[in-house]
Amino acid sequence: MKESASAGKPVLVVGGAGYIGSHMVSALVAAGREVVILDNLSTGHRALLNPAALFVEGACGDRALVERILIDHAIGGVMHFAASSLVGESVQDPLKYYRNNLAQTVELLSAMQSVGVPYFVLSSTAAVYGEPQSVPIAESHPSRPTNPYGSTKAALERLLAEVEVASGMRHMSLRYFNAAGAHPDGTIGERHEPESHLIPIMIQVALGQRPHAQVFGTDWPTEDGSCVRDYIHVCDLADAHMVALQALERGAASSTYNLGTGKGYSVLQVIDTVRRITAHPVPVVVSGRRAGDPAVLVANADRIRSDLGWIPQRSDLDTIVSSAWNWHRRSA
Ligand code: UDP
């Protein structure tokens, strides 16, 4: 690993072989930061590992292993992307979510506390809000998660505040809206097995990997009847983590930020964009509503813009879909 004079201390990226984590590693490496990746490869992929980072295969709940990494590499901050993140699965198997998202993270934080690592950046989620009472959703919106996935992230946010009181460890909780897109260089992108997210599914249809896709309802109280979401480019997400980490390093107080654009697109608008960019008709069938889907999820992202100056650069729908298309075509 390269040492850069201007860089801060090395960063541990937990889940750095996953979709969002791998984009974070890429951004850190590009900024001259030394990076160690810890990933158990349960949903991550070796192909997404950045060769400029050191990779350790293991679980963040393995406290002895994490302590050794933190000490051996003089880690200055931890970014935590490793989690189970499927809402439907979390309803079927809540214990898996409490085990993977909460219990494992308790051990990770214990290791950090015992070694004295001062900063933590959490991948949180808009699912902490539950059914929105009003949109766009600001951070002050009540947190009433409606599924175990959101509950585990809300519990982690609370835990971080309590750990700070006890030990002084500062944190940033970043509540993602809909992460999408892929790195412009085409080397890393979204890959879930099985795939459940809208944009990759539509692209799989365009690639001939599925005969058609489903639209989960066109009877929602929205302009065109399909659900509206706030899609945020994964590289913009990574940039937000970078400014959050740098703020912690400069002494900023712990905070919670929405990561979204403030602009929503409907499922039908996304499909039209995929059709235009891929030049494929992308046949769809309209099926029933998916359990747990709110009609509209759009962020009010003013807080991070005014506190940290983060402004999404690549989150227009065309850039998101064309970067995803580029990645899926190359990796098909
Ligand atoms: N969606 C859809 N068909 C699909 C997958 C998703 O109509 O095959 C819809 C889903 O109901 C939601 C939106 O697309 O309104 C985004 O879903 P996704 O699973 O990508 O993200 P989520 O909003 O659940 O985090």
CSV table of N, CA, C and O in Angstrom, one decimal, residues 179-181 190 197-204 231 270 274 317 320-321 324-325 328:
chain,number,residue,atom,x,y,z
A,179,ALA,N,-29.6,3.6,-3.4
A,179,ALA,CA,-28.3,3.6,-4.1
A,179,ALA,C,-28.4,2.9,-5.4
A,179,ALA,O,-29.1,1.9,-5.6
A,180,ALA,N,-27.8,3.5,-6.4
A,180,ALA,CA,-27.9,2.9,-7.8
A,180,ALA,C,-26.7,3.4,-8.6
A,180,ALA,O,-25.9,4.2,-8.2
A,181,GLY,N,-26.5,2.8,-9.8
A,181,GLY,CA,-25.4,3.1,-10.7
A,181,GLY,C,-24.2,2.4,-10.4
A,181,GLY,O,-24.1,1.5,-9.6
A,190,GLU,N,-23.1,-3.0,-9.3
A,190,GLU,CA,-24.0,-3.7,-8.4
A,190,GLU,C,-24.2,-5.2,-8.8
A,190,GLU,O,-24.4,-5.5,-10.0
A,197,HIS,N,-33.3,-5.5,-7.0
A,197,HIS,CA,-33.5,-4.0,-7.1
A,197,HIS,C,-33.9,-3.7,-8.6
A,197,HIS,O,-33.6,-4.3,-9.5
A,198,LEU,N,-34.6,-2.6,-8.6
A,198,LEU,CA,-35.3,-2.2,-9.9
A,198,LEU,C,-34.4,-2.0,-11.0
A,198,LEU,O,-34.6,-2.6,-12.1
A,199,ILE,N,-33.3,-1.2,-10.9
A,199,ILE,CA,-32.5,-0.9,-12.1
A,199,ILE,C,-31.8,-2.1,-12.6
A,199,ILE,O,-31.8,-2.4,-13.8
A,200,PRO,N,-31.1,-2.9,-11.7
A,200,PRO,CA,-30.4,-4.1,-12.3
A,200,PRO,C,-31.4,-5.1,-12.9
A,200,PRO,O,-31.0,-5.7,-13.9
A,201,ILE,N,-32.6,-5.2,-12.3
A,201,ILE,CA,-33.5,-6.1,-12.9
A,201,ILE,C,-33.9,-5.7,-14.3
A,201,ILE,O,-34.0,-6.5,-15.3
A,202,MET,N,-34.2,-4.4,-14.5
A,202,MET,CA,-34.6,-3.9,-15.8
A,202,MET,C,-33.4,-4.1,-16.8
A,202,MET,O,-33.6,-4.5,-18.0
A,203,ILE,N,-32.2,-3.9,-16.3
A,203,ILE,CA,-31.1,-4.1,-17.2
A,203,ILE,C,-30.9,-5.6,-17.6
A,203,ILE,O,-30.5,-6.0,-18.7
A,204,GLN,N,-31.2,-6.5,-16.6
A,204,GLN,CA,-31.1,-7.9,-16.9
A,204,GLN,C,-32.1,-8.3,-18.0
A,204,GLN,O,-31.8,-9.1,-18.9
A,231,TYR,N,-33.2,8.2,-6.2
A,231,TYR,CA,-32.1,7.4,-6.6
A,231,TYR,C,-30.8,8.2,-6.5
A,231,TYR,O,-30.7,9.3,-7.0
A,270,VAL,N,-38.2,5.3,-14.5
A,270,VAL,CA,-36.9,4.5,-14.5
A,270,VAL,C,-37.0,3.6,-15.7
A,270,VAL,O,-36.0,3.5,-16.5
A,274,VAL,N,-34.4,3.3,-18.9
A,274,VAL,CA,-33.7,2.0,-19.2
A,274,VAL,C,-33.9,1.7,-20.7
A,274,VAL,O,-33.0,1.3,-21.4
A,317,LEU,N,-30.9,10.7,-13.5
A,317,LEU,CA,-31.3,9.3,-13.9
A,317,LEU,C,-30.5,8.8,-15.1
A,317,LEU,O,-30.1,7.6,-15.1
A,320,ILE,N,-27.0,7.7,-13.9
A,320,ILE,CA,-27.2,6.4,-13.1
A,320,ILE,C,-27.4,5.2,-14.0
A,320,ILE,O,-26.7,4.2,-13.9
A,321,VAL,N,-28.4,5.3,-14.9
A,321,VAL,CA,-28.7,4.1,-15.7
A,321,VAL,C,-27.6,3.8,-16.7
A,321,VAL,O,-27.3,2.7,-16.9
A,324,ALA,N,-24.8,2.1,-14.9
A,324,ALA,CA,-25.2,0.7,-14.6
A,324,ALA,C,-25.2,-0.2,-15.8
A,324,ALA,O,-24.7,-1.3,-15.8
A,325,TRP,N,-25.7,0.3,-16.9
A,325,TRP,CA,-25.7,-0.4,-18.2
A,325,TRP,C,-24.3,-0.8,-18.6
A,325,TRP,O,-24.0,-1.9,-19.0
A,328,HIS,N,-23.1,-3.6,-16.3
A,328,HIS,CA,-23.7,-4.9,-16.5
A,328,HIS,C,-23.3,-5.5,-17.8
A,328,HIS,O,-23.2,-6.7,-17.9
